[in-house]
Every structure is written in C-alpha cells, then in structure tokens.
Amino acid sequence: MIIGPSIQLANVNLQYGPNQILSEITHQFDGGQCHVVMGPNGGGKTSLLRSILGLTPFRGQIDILWDESVNNGKAGTIGYVPQKAMFEQSLPLTVMDFILLNQTRSPLFWRQRQKDKQIALTQLDRVGMANRADRRMGQLSGGEQQRVLFAQALLDNPDLLVLDEPTTGMDEQGVRYLESLIHEFVNQGKTVLAVHHDVTAVRRLEAQVHVVNRVLVDSGDHSQVLVPEKIERLFNHYSQPAVSASNQSEVA
C-alpha cells in the first residue's frame, strides 16, 4: 500500500562559509512512515530538510524514490510547510485569498470559481480554520498562520509532506488537528518528514526519530531513541568531530 516515497542520502555535506552545517550524512528515510528530525538548535535540522527539497546547495547525493506503480511512474506531489511566514497586517490578503492564490496559481482579480472556494474551505476545515476564511492573514496569530500554511500544503493531496517545526506558536487545539492529519497521511501510506522539538508530541506521532547534530547521531523508533538515558546527550550542542556511519551508534 506504500505510495509515499523513500528518501536516500549519500555523503551529504553542507557548508556556509567556514561553518560546517552537515557532515557526511548517509541515511535512508523509508516510505510510508512518519519521520521526525530532532536535535539541538543550530544542528542542521532545517538545512537537511531544505537540502532534500532542493532549496539549499549541498555536496553529495539525495534521491527521492517514488513508487513507479503510482501515477504511471511519474513523481508524486510534495507538500511543504515552512517554519513560519510573515504577513504584513495592512496587506489586504485574506485566508481565502491566500489559499485560492496557491490553489489556482491565477491572479486574485480573476473570477473565482465556486468549486475552488469549496476545495479551499475543505482544506481549511481540516485544520480548524474554515471559520476564519475572511480574516486577513496579517491579523492571525502565528499559530493560526501555521494552520493556514498547513492547509495550503494539503491542496495537491501530497504523497510526501515536509514540515519544519509545524506547531510553532500553535495552541493545543491546533496541535491536535495537525497530529490527526499526520496520522491520517501515514495510514494512507504516505511519507511525512518533519522537524520537531517536542519529545512528548513526537511520541504521540509514533514516529521514526533521527537525531541530527551536524552528523547523524542516532536513528530508530521513538521508543528506542527518546529514552531518558539518551535524551540529554542527544540535544547537546555539537562538540565532537564527525564520525563515520559505522561509528554513529556509539555517539548516542
């Protein structure tokens, strides 16, 4: 039933000037599962996601391997929710405008079809934001904006959903909406790849956890990685030289 892609990384390195962000990461994220990347601030989590999406130059090889039996062998669709977005309060862009703009890729002054609006409302309802469709984006709280960004990412019914700290600024109700949708995606055989920092939330997602701190520090089921004797060391800032894949387990 797996329709979401697996993701293979081979010797991935990323450097900004003299700063080594990612070092010799070789790994695979299996398809049809929820994967959560964790680690300390500055450890390279977001850079890894952006590299996978092709938004950041890197050295090495990253392959998104789609199921050839789906979509006649063509690549599937990807939904992406960035960590946050800034919307000017005075900008007359409503929640509905934002969703329609991303849905139709057409100027907002074009006649809006009722079908497009209904699709937009359906996705907004999935994140509990249908009742705020007429509000300006700049008037929403940061957590509400994140919900709208999540709704936008759902428009193309993605087979791979990439989330960078999706619950930033979000209230408990919003967190529950998103967690429910993530479970729904995985149950459909799709692949979810997220950066997250909340250990309790990640346990609820029943995710595969991959700790990145310039190198891949540890990887496995949340029940194996997020244990008390490991957690403190997993989130310490990088202080050791890069290790080879064969020695990575020793770092954890």
Short mmCIF file of C-alpha atoms in Angstrom, two decimals:
data_model
loop_
_atom_site.label_atom_id
_atom_site.label_comp_id
_atom_site.label_asym_id
_atom_site.label_seq_id
_atom_site.Cartn_x
_atom_site.Cartn_y
_atom_site.Cartn_z
CA MET A 1 0.00 0.00 0.00
CA ILE A 2 3.00 2.34 0.32
CA ILE A 3 2.64 5.25 -2.09
CA GLY A 4 4.85 7.77 -0.35
CA PRO A 5 8.49 7.91 -1.47
CA SER A 6 11.57 6.81 0.38
CA ILE A 7 14.44 9.31 0.59
CA GLN A 8 18.09 8.29 0.24
CA LEU A 9 21.03 10.43 1.30
CA ALA A 10 24.63 9.61 0.41
CA ASN A 11 27.59 11.55 1.83
CA VAL A 12 25.58 14.75 2.22
CA ASN A 13 27.67 17.75 3.27
CA LEU A 14 26.57 21.35 3.68
CA GLN A 15 28.79 24.29 4.49
CA TYR A 16 28.10 28.02 4.87
CA GLY A 17 31.43 29.80 4.55
CA PRO A 18 33.72 28.31 7.19
CA ASN A 19 30.81 26.72 9.08
CA GLN A 20 30.18 23.02 8.52
CA ILE A 21 26.41 22.52 8.91
CA LEU A 22 26.05 18.88 7.81
CA SER A 23 28.87 16.38 7.59
CA GLU A 24 28.91 13.08 5.68
CA ILE A 25 25.30 12.05 6.28
CA THR A 26 24.37 8.76 4.65
CA HIS A 27 20.91 7.54 5.53
CA GLN A 28 17.51 6.39 4.25
CA PHE A 29 14.03 7.52 5.27
CA ASP A 30 11.67 4.66 4.39
CA GLY A 31 8.46 5.39 2.52
CA GLY A 32 5.02 5.32 4.11
CA GLN A 33 6.19 6.35 7.58
CA CYS A 34 6.37 9.43 9.77
CA HIS A 35 9.97 10.55 10.25
CA VAL A 36 10.92 13.26 12.73
CA VAL A 37 14.29 15.00 12.66
CA MET A 38 15.36 16.25 16.08
CA GLY A 39 18.46 17.80 17.61
CA PRO A 40 19.84 20.99 19.18
CA ASN A 41 19.37 24.46 17.72
CA GLY A 42 21.95 25.03 15.00
CA GLY A 43 22.48 21.30 14.50
CA GLY A 44 21.40 21.38 10.84
CA LYS A 45 17.81 20.09 11.02
CA THR A 46 16.20 22.75 8.81
CA SER A 47 19.20 22.72 6.48
CA LEU A 48 18.69 18.99 5.98
CA LEU A 49 15.03 19.48 5.06
CA ARG A 50 15.87 22.32 2.69
CA SER A 51 18.55 20.18 1.05
CA ILE A 52 16.06 17.37 0.48
CA LEU A 53 13.65 19.85 -1.10
CA GLY A 54 16.40 21.25 -3.33
CA LEU A 55 16.24 24.69 -1.70
CA THR A 56 19.81 24.69 -0.39
CA PRO A 57 23.00 23.74 -2.28
CA PHE A 58 24.84 20.76 -0.81
CA ARG A 59 27.51 18.23 -1.73
CA GLY A 60 26.65 14.58 -2.02
CA GLN A 61 23.55 12.82 -3.34
CA ILE A 62 19.88 12.98 -2.33
CA ASP A 63 17.27 10.89 -4.15
CA ILE A 64 13.52 10.93 -3.61
CA LEU A 65 12.45 7.48 -4.78
CA TRP A 66 8.82 7.41 -5.91
CA ASP A 67 6.75 4.25 -6.26
CA GLU A 68 6.80 3.58 -10.02
CA SER A 69 3.40 1.86 -9.85
CA VAL A 70 1.76 5.16 -8.82
CA ASN A 71 0.95 7.98 -11.27
CA ASN A 72 2.25 5.94 -14.23
CA GLY A 73 5.78 6.04 -12.85
CA LYS A 74 5.81 9.82 -12.53
CA ALA A 75 6.98 11.66 -9.45
CA GLY A 76 4.28 12.33 -6.88
CA THR A 77 3.47 15.62 -5.22
CA ILE A 78 5.20 17.28 -2.28
CA GLY A 79 3.58 19.50 0.34
CA TYR A 80 5.83 21.81 2.36
CA VAL A 81 5.12 23.83 5.48
CA PRO A 82 7.98 26.20 6.38
CA GLN A 83 8.79 27.08 9.97
CA LYS A 84 6.98 30.40 9.78
CA ALA A 85 5.89 33.10 7.37
CA MET A 86 5.50 36.82 7.88
CA PHE A 87 2.37 38.64 6.69
CA GLU A 88 2.03 42.41 6.91
CA GLN A 89 -1.06 43.32 8.94
CA SER A 90 -2.13 46.01 6.49
CA LEU A 91 -1.91 43.70 3.48
CA PRO A 92 -5.50 43.05 2.27
CA LEU A 93 -4.88 39.33 1.76
CA THR A 94 -7.47 37.13 3.41
CA VAL A 95 -7.08 33.50 4.37
CA MET A 96 -9.32 32.53 1.45
CA ASP A 97 -7.30 34.74 -0.92
CA PHE A 98 -4.09 33.03 0.18
CA ILE A 99 -5.46 29.52 -0.33
CA LEU A 100 -7.05 30.37 -3.69
CA LEU A 101 -3.84 32.02 -4.90
CA ASN A 102 -1.90 28.85 -4.13
CA GLN A 103 -4.63 26.60 -5.48
CA THR A 104 -5.31 28.18 -8.86
CA ARG A 105 -1.97 29.94 -9.49
CA SER A 106 -4.17 32.65 -11.06
CA PRO A 107 -4.47 36.37 -10.24
CA LEU A 108 -6.97 37.07 -7.48
CA PHE A 109 -8.91 39.51 -9.64
CA TRP A 110 -9.90 36.67 -11.97
CA ARG A 111 -13.35 35.27 -11.39
CA GLN A 112 -13.19 32.81 -8.53
CA ARG A 113 -14.98 29.56 -9.21
CA GLN A 114 -17.29 28.20 -6.52
CA LYS A 115 -15.57 24.83 -6.88
CA ASP A 116 -12.19 26.37 -5.99
CA LYS A 117 -13.68 28.05 -2.93
CA GLN A 118 -15.24 24.79 -1.77
CA ILE A 119 -11.92 22.95 -2.11
CA ALA A 120 -10.22 25.74 -0.15
CA LEU A 121 -12.84 25.60 2.61
CA THR A 122 -12.50 21.82 2.82
CA GLN A 123 -8.74 22.07 3.45
CA LEU A 124 -9.18 24.95 5.90
CA ASP A 125 -11.77 22.92 7.77
CA ARG A 126 -9.26 20.07 8.14
CA VAL A 127 -7.06 22.41 10.21
CA GLY A 128 -9.91 24.15 12.02
CA MET A 129 -9.61 27.44 10.12
CA ALA A 130 -12.71 27.48 7.87
CA ASN A 131 -14.43 29.94 10.21
CA ARG A 132 -11.57 32.41 9.70
CA ALA A 133 -11.56 32.32 5.90
CA ASP A 134 -12.43 36.03 5.65
CA ARG A 135 -9.79 37.21 8.14
CA ARG A 136 -6.64 38.91 6.89
CA MET A 137 -3.54 36.75 7.12
CA GLY A 138 -1.69 39.53 8.95
CA GLN A 139 -4.35 39.59 11.66
CA LEU A 140 -3.94 35.94 12.58
CA SER A 141 -1.74 34.71 15.40
CA GLY A 142 1.46 32.91 14.48
CA GLY A 143 -0.12 29.55 15.29
CA GLU A 144 -3.17 30.31 13.15
CA GLN A 145 -0.94 31.28 10.25
CA GLN A 146 0.82 27.94 10.61
CA ARG A 147 -2.53 26.18 10.34
CA VAL A 148 -3.31 28.06 7.11
CA LEU A 149 0.13 27.15 5.71
CA PHE A 150 -0.65 23.53 6.55
CA ALA A 151 -3.98 23.78 4.71
CA GLN A 152 -2.16 25.22 1.70
CA ALA A 153 0.25 22.26 1.74
CA LEU A 154 -2.71 19.86 1.56
CA LEU A 155 -4.16 21.33 -1.65
CA ASP A 156 -2.40 18.91 -4.02
CA ASN A 157 -3.05 15.88 -1.81
CA PRO A 158 0.71 15.34 -1.42
CA ASP A 159 2.38 11.93 -1.25
CA LEU A 160 5.31 13.46 0.66
CA LEU A 161 4.61 16.03 3.37
CA VAL A 162 7.60 18.03 4.67
CA LEU A 163 7.10 20.06 7.83
CA ASP A 164 9.58 22.41 9.52
CA GLU A 165 8.55 22.95 13.14
CA PRO A 166 4.86 22.88 12.12
CA THR A 167 3.46 23.58 15.59
CA THR A 168 5.45 26.77 16.28
CA GLY A 169 3.22 29.21 18.17
CA MET A 170 0.25 26.86 17.89
CA ASP A 171 -2.29 26.26 20.65
CA GLU A 172 -3.17 22.77 21.85
CA GLN A 173 -6.21 22.52 19.61
CA GLY A 174 -4.13 23.34 16.54
CA VAL A 175 -1.51 20.78 17.55
CA ARG A 176 -4.20 18.10 17.79
CA TYR A 177 -5.54 18.97 14.34
CA LEU A 178 -2.09 18.58 12.82
CA GLU A 179 -1.27 15.38 14.66
CA SER A 180 -4.55 13.86 13.49
CA LEU A 181 -3.75 14.77 9.89
CA ILE A 182 -0.24 13.33 10.15
CA HIS A 183 -1.67 10.03 11.43
CA GLU A 184 -4.17 10.10 8.56
CA PHE A 185 -1.41 10.58 6.00
CA VAL A 186 0.68 7.72 7.36
CA ASN A 187 -2.36 5.43 7.48
CA GLN A 188 -2.79 6.17 3.77
CA GLY A 189 0.76 5.00 3.10
CA LYS A 190 2.18 8.48 2.55
CA THR A 191 5.53 9.75 3.81
CA VAL A 192 5.86 12.52 6.39
CA LEU A 193 9.20 14.17 7.19
CA ALA A 194 9.17 16.77 9.95
CA VAL A 195 11.48 18.77 12.14
CA HIS A 196 10.10 18.78 15.68
CA HIS A 197 11.38 19.67 19.14
CA ASP A 198 8.61 18.42 21.45
CA VAL A 199 9.54 14.97 22.74
CA THR A 200 6.04 14.27 24.08
CA ALA A 201 4.40 15.25 20.77
CA VAL A 202 6.82 13.08 18.80
CA ARG A 203 5.94 10.10 20.98
CA ARG A 204 2.27 10.70 20.21
CA LEU A 205 3.10 10.64 16.49
CA GLU A 206 4.72 7.20 16.96
CA ALA A 207 7.43 8.42 14.63
CA GLN A 208 10.80 7.17 13.50
CA VAL A 209 13.26 9.61 15.08
CA HIS A 210 16.51 10.78 13.51
CA VAL A 211 18.78 12.97 15.64
CA VAL A 212 20.95 15.34 13.62
CA ASN A 213 23.75 17.39 15.13
CA ARG A 214 25.93 18.10 12.08
CA VAL A 215 26.24 14.33 11.81
CA LEU A 216 23.54 11.69 12.19
CA VAL A 217 23.75 10.93 15.91
CA ASP A 218 21.02 8.34 16.32
CA SER A 219 18.10 6.86 14.39
CA GLY A 220 15.29 4.47 15.19
CA ASP A 221 11.79 4.11 16.55
CA HIS A 222 10.80 6.80 19.04
CA SER A 223 10.61 4.15 21.76
CA GLN A 224 14.29 3.36 21.24
CA VAL A 225 15.69 6.87 20.70
CA LEU A 226 13.65 9.03 23.06
CA VAL A 227 14.59 7.27 26.28
CA PRO A 228 15.69 9.17 29.42
CA GLU A 229 19.28 7.96 29.36
CA LYS A 230 19.73 9.27 25.80
CA ILE A 231 17.71 12.48 25.63
CA GLU A 232 20.14 14.81 27.42
CA ARG A 233 23.09 13.76 25.26
CA LEU A 234 21.04 13.82 22.06
CA PHE A 235 20.32 17.52 22.43
CA ASN A 236 23.75 18.73 23.48
CA HIS A 237 25.44 21.06 21.02
CA TYR A 238 27.94 19.52 18.64
CA SER A 239 31.37 19.22 20.21
CA GLN A 240 32.91 16.09 18.71
CA PRO A 241 34.47 15.60 15.27
CA ALA A 242 32.32 13.98 12.61
CA VAL A 243 32.02 10.21 12.87
CA SER A 244 31.59 7.63 10.16
CA ALA A 245 28.31 5.82 9.69
CA SER A 246 29.77 2.71 11.32
CA ASN A 247 30.56 4.66 14.48
CA GLN A 248 27.46 6.83 14.69
CA SER A 249 25.65 4.50 17.06
CA GLU A 250 28.46 4.93 19.56
CA VAL A 251 27.82 8.68 19.77
CA ALA A 252 24.31 8.08 21.05
#
